Coordinates of C-alpha atoms and ligand atoms in Angstrom, one line a residue:
X1 CA -10.6 7.2 -50.7
X2 CA -9.3 10.1 -48.6
X3 CA -11.3 11.8 -45.9
X4 CA -11.3 15.0 -48.0
X5 CA -13.0 13.3 -50.9
X6 CA -15.4 11.5 -48.6
X7 CA -16.3 14.8 -47.0
X8 CA -16.8 16.3 -50.5
X9 CA -18.8 13.2 -51.6
X10 CA -21.2 13.2 -48.6
X11 CA -23.6 16.0 -50.0
X12 CA -23.4 14.4 -53.5
X13 CA -26.7 12.5 -53.3
X14 CA -28.5 15.6 -52.3
X15 CA -26.9 17.5 -55.2
X16 CA -27.7 14.7 -57.7
X17 CA -31.4 14.6 -56.6
X18 CA -31.4 18.4 -56.9
X19 CA -30.2 18.2 -60.5
X20 CA -32.7 15.5 -61.5
X21 CA -35.5 17.5 -59.9
X22 CA -34.4 20.6 -61.8
X23 CA -34.4 18.8 -65.1
X24 CA -37.8 17.3 -64.5
X25 CA -39.2 20.7 -63.4
X26 CA -37.8 22.5 -66.4
X27 CA -39.3 19.8 -68.7
X28 CA -42.7 20.0 -67.1
X29 CA -42.7 23.8 -67.1
X30 CA -41.7 23.9 -70.7
X31 CA -44.5 21.4 -71.8
X32 CA -46.9 23.4 -69.7
X33 CA -45.9 26.6 -71.4
X34 CA -46.0 25.2 -74.9
X35 CA -48.9 22.8 -75.3
X36 CA -51.9 25.2 -75.1
X37 CA -50.6 27.5 -77.9
X38 CA -49.5 24.5 -80.0
X39 CA -52.7 22.7 -79.5
X40 CA -54.9 25.8 -80.1
X41 CA -53.1 27.1 -83.1
X42 CA -54.7 24.7 -85.7
X43 CA -58.2 25.2 -84.3
X44 CA -57.7 28.9 -84.3
X45 CA -56.7 28.8 -87.9
X46 CA -59.9 26.9 -88.8
X47 CA -62.1 29.3 -86.8
X48 CA -60.5 32.3 -88.5
X49 CA -60.9 30.7 -91.9
X50 CA -64.6 30.0 -91.1
X51 CA -65.1 33.6 -90.1
X52 CA -63.5 34.9 -93.3
X53 CA -65.5 32.5 -95.4
X54 CA -68.7 33.7 -93.7
X55 CA -67.5 37.3 -94.5
X56 CA -66.8 36.5 -98.1
X57 CA -70.1 34.6 -98.5
X58 CA -71.8 37.7 -97.1
X59 CA -70.1 39.9 -99.7
X60 CA -71.2 37.5 -102.5
X61 CA -74.8 37.5 -101.2
X62 CA -74.7 41.3 -101.2
X63 CA -73.5 41.3 -104.8
X64 CA -76.3 38.8 -105.7
X65 CA -78.9 41.1 -104.1
X66 CA -77.5 44.0 -106.2
X67 CA -77.9 42.0 -109.3
X68 CA -81.4 40.7 -108.3
X69 CA -82.5 44.2 -107.6
X70 CA -81.3 45.3 -111.0
X71 CA -78.4 47.5 -109.9
X72 CA -75.1 47.6 -111.8
X73 CA -73.0 44.6 -110.8
X74 CA -69.5 45.1 -109.2
X75 CA -67.8 42.2 -110.9
X76 CA -64.4 42.8 -109.4
X77 CA -65.6 42.7 -105.9
X78 CA -67.6 39.5 -106.7
X79 CA -64.4 37.9 -108.1
X80 CA -62.4 39.0 -105.1
X81 CA -64.9 37.7 -102.6
X82 CA -65.1 34.5 -104.5
X83 CA -61.3 34.2 -104.5
X84 CA -61.1 34.9 -100.8
X85 CA -63.7 32.2 -100.1
X86 CA -61.7 29.7 -102.2
X87 CA -58.5 30.6 -100.5
X88 CA -60.0 30.2 -97.0
X89 CA -61.6 26.9 -98.0
X90 CA -58.3 25.7 -99.3
X91 CA -56.8 26.7 -95.9
X92 CA -59.5 24.8 -94.1
X93 CA -59.0 21.8 -96.3
X94 CA -55.4 21.6 -95.4
X95 CA -56.1 22.1 -91.7
X96 CA -58.2 19.1 -90.8
X97 CA -57.4 18.3 -87.1
X98 CA -60.6 17.2 -85.4
X99 CA -62.7 14.1 -85.7
X100 CA -65.6 14.7 -88.2
X101 CA -63.9 17.9 -89.5
X102 CA -63.0 16.2 -92.8
X103 CA -66.7 15.2 -93.4
X104 CA -67.8 18.7 -92.4
X105 CA -65.2 20.2 -94.8
X106 CA -66.4 17.9 -97.6
X107 CA -69.9 19.0 -97.0
X108 CA -68.8 22.6 -97.1
X109 CA -67.0 22.0 -100.4
X110 CA -70.2 20.5 -101.9
X111 CA -72.3 23.3 -100.5
X112 CA -69.8 25.9 -101.9
X113 CA -69.7 24.2 -105.3
X114 CA -73.5 24.2 -105.4
X115 CA -73.6 27.8 -104.3
X116 CA -71.0 28.8 -106.9
X117 CA -73.0 27.0 -109.7
X118 CA -76.2 28.7 -108.4
X119 CA -74.5 32.1 -108.5
X120 CA -73.1 31.5 -112.0
X121 CA -76.6 30.4 -113.2
X122 CA -77.9 33.5 -111.7
X123 CA -75.7 35.7 -114.0
X124 CA -77.3 34.3 -117.2
X125 CA -80.9 34.8 -116.2
X126 CA -82.9 37.9 -117.3
X127 CA -84.3 40.5 -114.8
X128 CA -87.6 39.1 -113.5
X129 CA -86.4 35.5 -113.3
X130 CA -83.4 36.6 -111.6
X131 CA -85.2 37.7 -108.5
X132 CA -87.1 34.5 -108.0
X133 CA -84.0 32.4 -108.8
X134 CA -82.1 34.5 -106.2
X135 CA -84.7 34.1 -103.4
X136 CA -85.7 30.5 -104.3
X137 CA -82.3 29.1 -105.4
X138 CA -79.4 31.1 -104.1
X139 CA -80.6 32.0 -100.6
X140 CA -81.1 28.4 -99.5
X141 CA -77.7 27.5 -101.1
X142 CA -76.1 30.3 -99.2
X143 CA -77.8 29.1 -96.0
X144 CA -76.3 25.6 -96.6
X145 CA -72.9 27.0 -97.1
X146 CA -73.3 29.1 -93.9
X147 CA -74.4 26.1 -92.0
X148 CA -71.5 24.0 -93.2
X149 CA -69.1 26.8 -92.2
X150 CA -70.8 27.2 -88.8
X151 CA -70.4 23.4 -88.3
X152 CA -66.7 23.6 -88.9
X153 CA -66.3 26.6 -86.6
X154 CA -68.3 25.0 -83.8
X155 CA -66.3 21.8 -84.2
X156 CA -63.1 23.7 -83.7
X157 CA -64.5 25.9 -80.9
X158 CA -65.6 22.8 -79.0
X159 CA -62.2 21.3 -79.6
X160 CA -60.5 24.5 -78.2
X161 CA -62.7 24.4 -75.1
X162 CA -62.0 20.7 -74.5
X163 CA -58.2 21.1 -75.1
X164 CA -57.8 24.1 -72.8
X165 CA -59.7 22.3 -70.0
X166 CA -57.5 19.2 -70.4
X167 CA -54.4 21.5 -70.5
X168 CA -55.6 23.0 -67.2
X169 CA -56.0 19.5 -65.7
X170 CA -52.5 18.6 -67.0
X171 CA -51.0 21.7 -65.4
X172 CA -52.6 20.9 -62.1
X173 CA -51.3 17.3 -62.3
X174 CA -47.8 18.5 -63.1
X175 CA -47.8 20.8 -60.1
X176 CA -48.8 17.9 -57.9
X177 CA -46.1 15.8 -59.5
X178 CA -43.4 18.4 -58.9
X179 CA -44.4 18.7 -55.3
X180 CA -44.3 15.0 -54.8
X181 CA -41.1 14.6 -56.6
X182 CA -39.5 17.5 -54.6
X183 CA -40.6 15.9 -51.3
X184 CA -39.4 12.4 -52.4
X185 CA -36.1 13.8 -53.6
X186 CA -35.6 15.7 -50.4
X187 CA -36.3 12.6 -48.3
X188 CA -34.0 10.5 -50.4
X189 CA -31.2 13.1 -50.5
X190 CA -31.4 13.6 -46.7
X191 CA -31.5 9.8 -45.9
X192 CA -28.5 9.1 -48.2
X193 CA -26.5 12.1 -46.9
X194 CA -27.2 11.1 -43.3
X195 CA -26.2 7.5 -44.1
X196 CA -23.0 8.7 -45.7
X197 CA -22.1 11.0 -42.8
X198 CA -22.8 8.3 -40.3
X199 CA -20.5 6.0 -42.2
X200 CA -17.9 8.7 -42.2
X201 CA -18.1 9.2 -38.5
X202 CA -18.2 5.6 -37.4
X203 CA -14.4 5.2 -37.4
X204 CA -14.1 8.3 -35.2
X205 CA -16.5 6.7 -32.7
X206 CA -14.4 3.5 -32.7
X207 CA -11.3 5.6 -32.2
X208 CA -12.7 7.6 -29.3
X209 CA -14.1 4.5 -27.6
X210 CA -10.6 2.9 -27.8
X211 CA -9.0 6.1 -26.3
X212 CA -11.5 5.9 -23.4
X213 CA -10.7 2.2 -22.7
X214 CA -7.0 2.9 -22.7
X215 CA -7.5 5.9 -20.4
X216 CA -9.3 3.5 -18.1
X217 CA -6.2 1.3 -18.0
X218 CA -7.1 -1.4 -20.6
X219 CA -3.9 -1.2 -22.6
X220 CA -4.8 -4.2 -24.8
X221 CA -7.6 -2.2 -26.5
X222 CA -7.0 -1.4 -30.2
X223 CA -9.0 0.7 -32.7
X224 CA -10.2 -1.5 -35.6
X225 CA -10.6 1.0 -38.5
X226 CA -10.4 -0.3 -42.1
X227 CA -9.6 1.7 -45.2
X228 CA -6.9 4.0 -46.4
X229 CA -8.1 7.5 -45.3
X230 CA -6.7 9.9 -42.8
X231 CA -8.7 8.4 -39.9
X232 CA -7.5 4.9 -40.7
X233 CA -3.9 6.3 -40.7
X234 CA -4.5 8.0 -37.4
X235 CA -6.0 4.7 -36.0
X236 CA -2.9 2.7 -37.1
X237 CA -0.6 5.3 -35.5
X238 CA -2.7 5.2 -32.4
X239 CA -2.5 1.4 -32.3
X240 CA 1.3 1.5 -32.7
X241 CA 1.4 3.9 -29.7
X242 CA -0.8 1.6 -27.6
X243 CA 1.5 -1.3 -28.5
X244 CA 4.5 0.6 -27.3
X245 CA 2.7 1.7 -24.2
X246 CA 1.6 -1.8 -23.2
X247 CA 5.1 -3.2 -24.0
X248 CA 6.5 -0.5 -21.7
X249 CA 4.0 -1.3 -19.0
X250 CA 4.8 -5.0 -19.3
X251 CA 8.5 -4.4 -19.0
X252 CA 8.3 -1.8 -16.2
X253 CA 5.8 -4.0 -14.4
X254 CA 8.2 -6.9 -14.7
X255 CA 11.1 -4.8 -13.5
X256 CA 9.0 -3.5 -10.6
X257 CA 8.0 -7.0 -9.7
X258 CA 11.5 -8.3 -9.9
X259 CA 12.7 -5.4 -7.7
X260 CA 9.9 -6.0 -5.2
X261 CA 10.8 -9.7 -5.1
X262 CA 14.4 -8.9 -4.7
X263 CA 13.8 -6.6 -1.8
X264 CA 11.4 -9.0 -0.2
X265 CA 13.9 -11.8 -0.5
X266 CA 16.5 -9.5 1.0
X267 CA 14.5 -8.7 4.1
X268 CA 13.4 -12.3 4.3
X269 CA 17.0 -13.4 4.4
X270 CA 17.6 -11.4 7.6
X271 CA 17.5 -13.7 10.6
X272 CA 16.0 -10.9 12.8
X273 CA 12.3 -9.8 12.6
X274 CA 11.8 -6.8 10.4
X275 CA 8.6 -4.7 10.3
X276 CA 7.9 -1.9 7.8
X277 CA 5.2 0.5 9.2
X278 CA 3.5 3.4 7.4
X279 CA 3.1 6.9 8.9
X280 CA 0.0 5.8 10.9
X281 CA 1.7 2.8 12.3
X282 CA 0.0 0.1 10.2
X283 CA 2.2 -2.8 9.1
X284 CA 3.1 -2.4 5.4
X285 CA 5.5 -5.3 5.2
X286 CA 7.2 -7.9 7.3
X287 CA 9.8 -10.6 6.8
X288 CA 9.7 -14.4 7.4
X289 CA 11.5 -14.1 10.7
X290 CA 8.8 -11.6 12.0
X291 CA 6.1 -14.0 10.9
X292 CA 7.8 -16.9 12.6
X293 CA 9.0 -15.3 15.8
X294 CA 6.1 -13.0 16.4
X295 CA 3.5 -15.5 15.1
X296 CA 2.1 -12.8 12.7
X297 CA 0.3 -13.5 9.5
X298 CA 1.6 -11.9 6.3
X299 CA -1.5 -9.6 6.4
X300 CA -1.0 -8.7 10.1
X301 CA -1.8 -5.3 11.6
X302 CA 0.1 -3.7 14.4
X303 CA -2.5 -4.7 17.0
X304 CA -1.5 -8.3 16.4
X305 CA 1.9 -7.6 18.0
X306 CA 2.4 -8.9 21.6
X307 CA 1.4 -6.0 24.0
X308 CA 4.9 -5.5 25.5
X309 CA 6.4 -5.2 22.0
X310 CA 3.6 -3.0 20.7
X311 CA 4.5 -0.3 23.2
X312 CA 8.2 -0.4 22.3
X313 CA 7.4 -0.4 18.6
X314 CA 5.1 2.6 19.0
X315 CA 7.8 4.5 21.0
X316 CA 10.6 4.0 18.5
X317 CA 8.2 4.7 15.6
X318 CA 7.2 8.0 17.2
X319 CA 10.9 8.8 17.7
X320 CA 11.5 8.3 14.0
X321 CA 8.3 10.0 12.8
X322 CA 9.1 13.1 14.9
X323 CA 12.1 13.6 12.6
X324 CA 14.7 12.8 15.2
X325 CA 16.5 10.4 12.8
X326 CA 17.2 6.7 13.2
X327 CA 16.6 5.1 16.6
X328 CA 19.6 3.2 18.1
X329 CA 19.2 1.3 21.4
X330 CA 21.7 2.3 24.1
X331 CA 22.2 -1.2 25.5
X332 CA 20.8 -4.6 26.1
X333 CA 18.6 -3.3 28.9
X334 CA 16.3 -2.0 26.1
X335 CA 15.8 -5.5 24.8
X336 CA 12.2 -6.7 25.1
X337 CA 11.6 -10.3 26.3
X338 CA 9.0 -11.8 24.0
X339 CA 7.5 -15.3 24.4
X340 CA 8.0 -17.2 21.1
X341 CA 7.5 -20.8 20.1
X342 CA 11.1 -21.5 21.0
X343 CA 11.0 -19.9 24.4
X344 CA 11.6 -16.4 25.5
X345 CA 13.6 -14.2 23.1
X346 CA 15.1 -10.8 23.8
X347 CA 14.5 -8.4 20.9
X348 CA 16.4 -5.1 20.7
X349 CA 14.5 -2.5 18.6
X350 CA 16.3 -0.4 16.1
X351 CA 14.4 1.9 13.7
X352 CA 15.2 3.9 10.5
X353 CA 13.0 6.3 8.7
X354 CA 11.5 5.6 5.2
X355 CA 11.8 8.7 3.0
X356 CA 9.7 9.6 -0.1
X357 CA 10.9 12.2 -2.6
X358 CA 7.8 14.4 -2.2
X359 CA 6.6 14.1 1.4
X360 CA 9.7 13.4 3.6
X361 CA 9.2 10.6 6.2
X362 CA 6.5 8.2 5.1
X363 CA 7.2 5.3 7.4
X364 CA 9.5 3.4 9.6
X365 CA 11.6 0.2 9.2
X366 CA 12.0 -1.5 12.5
X367 CA 14.5 -4.3 13.0
X368 CA 14.0 -6.3 16.2
X369 CA 17.5 -7.7 16.7
X370 CA 17.5 -11.0 18.5
X371 CA 20.1 -10.5 21.3
X372 CA 19.1 -13.5 23.4
X373 CA 22.4 -15.3 22.9
X374 CA 24.5 -12.1 23.2
X375 CA 22.7 -11.3 26.4
X376 CA 23.5 -14.8 27.7
X377 CA 27.2 -14.3 26.9
X378 CA 27.0 -10.9 28.5
X379 CA 25.5 -12.4 31.6
X380 CA 28.2 -15.1 31.7
X381 CA 30.9 -12.5 31.3
X382 CA 29.4 -10.4 34.1
X383 CA 29.2 -13.4 36.4
X384 CA 32.8 -14.2 35.6
X385 CA 33.9 -10.7 36.2
X386 CA 32.0 -10.5 39.5
X387 CA 33.4 -13.8 40.7
X388 CA 37.0 -13.0 39.7
X389 CA 36.8 -9.5 41.3
X390 CA 35.2 -10.9 44.4
X391 CA 37.8 -13.6 44.7
X392 CA 40.7 -11.1 44.1
X393 CA 39.6 -8.9 46.9
X394 CA 40.8 -10.8 50.0
X395 CA 44.2 -11.9 48.6
X396 CA 44.8 -8.4 47.2
X397 CA 44.1 -6.9 50.6
X398 CA 46.6 -9.2 52.2
X399 CA 49.1 -8.5 49.5
X400 CA 48.7 -4.7 49.9
X401 CA 49.0 -5.0 53.6
X402 CA 52.2 -7.1 53.3
X403 CA 53.8 -4.8 50.8
X404 CA 52.8 -1.8 52.8
X405 CA 54.4 -3.2 56.0
X406 CA 57.6 -4.1 54.0
X407 CA 57.7 -0.7 52.3
X408 CA 57.3 1.1 55.6
X409 CA 60.2 -1.0 57.0
X410 CA 58.0 -2.3 59.8
X411 CA 59.4 -5.8 59.4
X412 CA 63.0 -4.7 58.9
X413 CA 65.2 -2.2 57.1
X414 CA 65.4 -2.2 53.3
X415 CA 68.2 -1.3 51.0
X416 CA 67.6 1.6 48.6
X417 CA 67.1 -0.8 45.7
X418 CA 64.6 -2.9 47.8
X419 CA 62.7 0.2 48.8
X420 CA 62.4 1.3 45.2
X421 CA 61.1 -2.1 44.2
X422 CA 58.7 -2.1 47.1
X423 CA 57.4 1.4 46.0
X424 CA 56.8 0.1 42.5
X425 CA 55.0 -3.0 43.8
X426 CA 52.8 -0.8 46.0
X427 CA 51.8 1.4 43.0
X428 CA 50.9 -1.6 40.9
X429 CA 48.9 -3.0 43.8
X430 CA 47.0 0.2 44.1
X431 CA 46.3 0.0 40.4
X432 CA 45.2 -3.5 40.7
X433 CA 42.9 -2.5 43.6
X434 CA 41.4 0.2 41.4
X435 CA 40.7 -2.3 38.7
X436 CA 39.1 -4.7 41.2
X437 CA 37.0 -1.9 42.6
X438 CA 35.9 -0.9 39.0
X439 CA 35.0 -4.6 38.3
X440 CA 33.0 -4.8 41.5
X441 CA 31.2 -1.5 40.7
X442 CA 30.4 -2.9 37.3
X443 CA 28.9 -6.1 38.6
X444 CA 26.9 -4.1 41.0
X445 CA 25.6 -1.8 38.2
X446 CA 24.8 -4.8 36.0
X447 CA 22.9 -6.6 38.7
X448 CA 21.0 -3.4 39.4
X449 CA 22.4 -3.1 42.9
X450 CA 23.7 0.4 42.5
X451 CA 22.0 2.2 45.4
X452 CA 22.0 5.9 45.6
X453 CA 21.8 7.9 48.8
X454 CA 20.8 11.2 47.3
X455 CA 21.1 14.4 49.4
X456 CA 21.7 18.1 48.9
X457 CA 25.4 18.6 48.2
X458 CA 27.3 21.9 47.5
X459 CA 28.8 21.8 44.1
X460 CA 31.9 23.6 45.4
X461 CA 32.4 20.9 48.1
X462 CA 32.3 18.1 45.5
X463 CA 34.9 19.9 43.3
X464 CA 37.2 20.7 46.3
X465 CA 37.3 17.2 47.7
X466 CA 38.0 15.7 44.2
X467 CA 40.9 18.2 43.8
X468 CA 42.2 17.6 47.2
X469 CA 42.5 13.9 46.7
X470 CA 44.6 14.4 43.6
X471 CA 46.7 17.4 44.8
X472 CA 49.7 15.2 45.6
X473 CA 49.7 13.1 42.4
X474 CA 49.2 16.3 40.4
X475 CA 52.2 17.9 42.0
X476 CA 54.3 14.8 41.3
X477 CA 53.2 14.9 37.7
X478 CA 54.0 18.6 37.4
X479 CA 50.4 19.5 36.4
X480 CA 48.5 22.4 38.0
X481 CA 45.1 21.6 39.3
X482 CA 42.7 24.5 39.5
X483 CA 39.1 24.7 40.9
X484 CA 37.2 27.7 39.4
X485 CA 35.0 29.7 41.6
X486 CA 31.5 28.2 41.9
X487 CA 28.5 30.6 42.1
X488 CA 27.3 31.0 45.6
X489 CA 24.7 28.4 46.7
X490 CA 25.1 26.2 43.7
X491 CA 24.0 22.8 45.0
X492 CA 22.9 19.5 43.5
X493 CA 20.9 16.5 44.7
X494 CA 23.3 13.6 44.6
X495 CA 25.0 10.7 46.4
X496 CA 28.2 12.5 47.4
X497 CA 30.3 9.3 47.6
X498 CA 29.3 8.1 44.1
X499 CA 29.6 11.6 42.4
X500 CA 33.0 11.9 44.3
X501 CA 34.0 8.7 42.5
X502 CA 32.9 10.1 39.2
X503 CA 34.9 13.3 39.6
X504 CA 37.9 11.4 41.0
X505 CA 37.8 9.1 37.9
X506 CA 37.7 12.1 35.5
X507 CA 40.6 13.9 37.4
X508 CA 42.6 10.7 37.4
X509 CA 42.1 10.2 33.7
X510 CA 43.0 13.9 33.0
X511 CA 46.2 13.5 35.1
X512 CA 47.1 10.3 33.2
X513 CA 46.7 12.0 29.8
X514 CA 48.1 15.5 30.5
X515 CA 51.9 16.0 30.1
X516 CA 54.0 17.8 32.6
X517 CA 53.4 21.6 32.6
X518 CA 49.8 21.1 31.7
X519 CA 46.7 22.3 33.6
X520 CA 43.5 20.6 34.8
X521 CA 40.5 22.8 35.6
X522 CA 37.4 21.8 37.6
X523 CA 34.3 24.0 37.3
X524 CA 30.6 23.9 37.9
X525 CA 28.0 26.1 36.2
X526 CA 24.2 26.2 36.5
X527 CA 22.0 25.6 33.4
X528 CA 18.2 25.5 33.8
X529 CA 17.2 22.7 36.1
X530 CA 20.6 21.1 36.1
X531 CA 24.1 21.9 37.2
X532 CA 26.9 21.2 34.8
X533 CA 30.3 19.9 36.0
X534 CA 33.4 20.0 33.9
X535 CA 36.9 18.6 34.1
X536 CA 39.0 20.2 31.4
X537 CA 42.6 19.3 30.7
X538 CA 45.3 20.6 28.3
X539 CA 46.4 17.0 27.4
X540 CA 46.6 14.9 24.3
X541 CA 42.9 15.0 23.5
X542 CA 40.7 12.3 21.9
X543 CA 40.0 11.7 18.2
X544 CA 36.4 12.3 17.3
X545 CA 35.7 8.7 16.3
X546 CA 36.3 7.6 19.9
X547 CA 34.1 10.2 21.6
X548 CA 31.1 8.0 22.1
X549 CA 32.9 4.7 22.4
X550 CA 35.1 5.6 25.4
X551 CA 31.9 5.5 27.5
X552 CA 31.4 1.8 26.5
X553 CA 32.5 -1.0 28.8
X554 CA 36.1 -2.1 28.4
X555 CA 36.8 0.4 25.6
X556 CA 40.1 2.1 25.6
X557 CA 41.5 4.3 22.9
X558 CA 44.0 2.1 21.0
X559 CA 47.7 2.8 21.6
X560 CA 47.0 4.4 25.1
X561 CA 49.0 3.1 28.1
X562 CA 48.5 2.8 31.8
X563 CA 45.1 3.3 33.5
X564 CA 42.5 0.6 34.1
X565 CA 40.6 -1.8 31.9
X566 CA 38.4 0.8 30.2
X567 CA 35.6 0.7 32.8
X568 CA 36.0 4.1 34.5
X569 CA 34.0 6.2 32.1
X570 CA 31.3 3.5 31.7
X571 CA 30.8 3.4 35.5
X572 CA 30.9 7.2 35.7
X573 CA 28.2 7.6 33.1
X574 CA 26.0 4.9 34.7
X575 CA 26.2 6.7 38.0
X576 CA 25.4 10.1 36.5
X577 CA 22.5 8.6 34.5
X578 CA 21.2 6.9 37.6
X579 CA 21.0 10.4 39.1
X580 CA 18.9 11.6 36.1
X581 CA 21.8 13.4 34.4
X582 CA 23.9 12.9 31.4
X583 CA 27.6 12.8 30.5
X584 CA 29.8 13.6 27.5
X585 CA 33.1 14.9 26.2
X586 CA 34.3 17.8 24.0
X587 CA 37.8 17.1 22.7
X588 CA 40.2 17.6 19.9
X589 CA 43.5 15.8 19.5
X590 CA 46.4 18.0 20.8
X591 CA 44.1 20.6 22.3
X592 CA 42.9 18.8 25.5
X593 CA 39.6 17.3 26.5
X594 CA 36.7 18.6 28.6
X595 CA 34.6 15.9 30.2
X596 CA 31.2 17.2 31.4
X597 CA 28.2 15.8 33.3
X598 CA 25.0 17.2 34.6
X599 CA 23.1 16.7 37.9
X600 CA 19.7 17.9 38.9
X601 CA 19.8 21.0 41.0
X602 CA 18.9 20.7 44.7
X603 CA 15.3 21.8 45.1
X604 CA 14.4 20.9 41.5
X605 CA 12.3 18.0 43.0
X606 CA 11.0 16.8 39.7
X607 CA 14.5 15.9 38.4
X608 CA 15.6 14.5 41.7
X609 CA 12.5 12.3 41.8
X610 CA 13.5 11.0 38.4
X611 CA 16.9 10.1 39.8
Ligands
ADP701 P1 40.5 3.5 31.9 O1 40.1 3.2 33.3 O2 41.2 2.5 31.2 O3 41.2 4.9 31.9 P2 38.2 4.9 31.1 O4 36.9 4.4 30.8 O5 38.4 5.8 32.2 O6 39.2 3.7 31.1 O7 38.7 5.7 29.8 C1 38.6 5.1 28.5 C2 39.6 5.6 27.6 O8 39.3 7.0 27.4 C3 41.0 5.6 28.1 O9 41.6 4.4 27.6 C4 41.6 6.8 27.5 O10 42.3 6.5 26.2 C5 40.5 7.7 27.1 N1 40.5 8.9 28.0 C6 39.8 9.1 29.2 N2 40.0 10.3 29.7 C7 40.9 10.9 28.9 C8 41.5 12.2 28.9 N3 41.2 13.1 29.8 N4 42.3 12.6 27.8 C9 42.6 11.7 26.8 N5 42.0 10.4 26.8 C10 41.2 10.1 27.8

């Protein structure tokens, strides 16, 4: 049954009850309208007949009086009155309706027959007798007839009164009946209509309850609606949708779970501790190594970290959250020693931001690289370098002295060939001395024994002395060496010997990498609280990918020749940073290089204090 037909059928009981009520009412009304006239018609006939008979009897009595008083008889009128009486009597005889009426009518018939016989006898009598016969005979007969007629009339009148009273009662009863039937029908119709409507609405309730449960997240909820109507069709469509939805959730949940397990497995497979922090610094996730090394539970908070590590983690997290990109450590000296179950471990923090599509950086991934072994190797290497450099110093000094004496022909004259060889040997000895000096500086820096004697130094004096020291080699190499004019009174707070070494290193490098005819420029400019020094050359330049790496220990641009062991720039930057400055390079292959470094201005006590 369709919803349409159900909707149409729901007022049907009410309509049916209305029709029944209408039929009953019409029937009652009709019987009410008909019965009194029907019932009273017969009695009325009898009453009228009785009246006419009385009338006819009166006329006959008048005629009898006429005759008794000797007047001329009116025979025609007598016959007519007699005929009328007969007719009305016949009518009455055919209209017996009441109890006792038949007997009364019989009595009337007898009385009438007696009266008629009396009247006929009267006609034959002579004058004097006639009078007495009339008064003694006919008048009593007429009285009998009149009485019989009156009885019939009364009988019928009583019946009429009785019947109209009962009709009134019946009418009153019918009104009561109609009212009761109306009320009953209304109640019945309403109840059945309500029941039908409720039945019609029940599936809608079931459907809306299911929708609510699904909206609350219970994707297993289904609408159970039987039947073949539109709501049942809607419910089955709805259930199909819920099936697909829960299937989708199962599959996407599965995939999500798998992806999550895979990424957890990936970070667990890393040997170094990994922490994932949210924007506020709370730990979102950590790997097995972090649990083991830092003795953290899987539900740990950042306050459970060892205090020394917490500070570093906070610092790198703030670096990342401030939008300054990934945090990369500059060297092993940033490694944090942490006591672990297997002894002290050195952990080097490295951090990368976590991005979300909507709100930018939402967290930080921190990898604490375990550099304990690497640091031990580094230490070993440093020890070796220091020992070797130290051990080289004395024999090298003797060697230099001996070659110097030979080259200067103090111990005897040399042939031209021998002098040339001695010159070459002296150059290589100098280079070797430079390397040994670099190595000694390195070991000093590494052991933290780089002492600075900072004082106020004129920038111009620093540049001039560096240029002076390389004037001769520059001339030999055919490269012009220029010191640009320094603004009056530009002075820095620095250790002149160490900064002299830095400048000398940069000029020596520039000389080594600038072909004949080139130019080397030394300049100093003031920027804010720092002075900026520059050594610019017109040499071969350095490819971009090496710009940062040439400042690392022992790094040399591949394919380069001559020079030291790749320590010059490392040592220079360490010295500059120890002063509180920084160092870098601007260069392009074929267009020369400009090495720059900054030093705090003399008088800028804050920066000098930092140095
Ligand atoms: P080294 O003592 O071997 O020169 P440095 O640390 O001083 O080591 O320099 C590292 C590398 O940087 C060198 O091998 C060289 O290739 C490159 N370099 C340094 N200065 C210059 C320059 N002015 N022009 C081109 N390359 C340079």
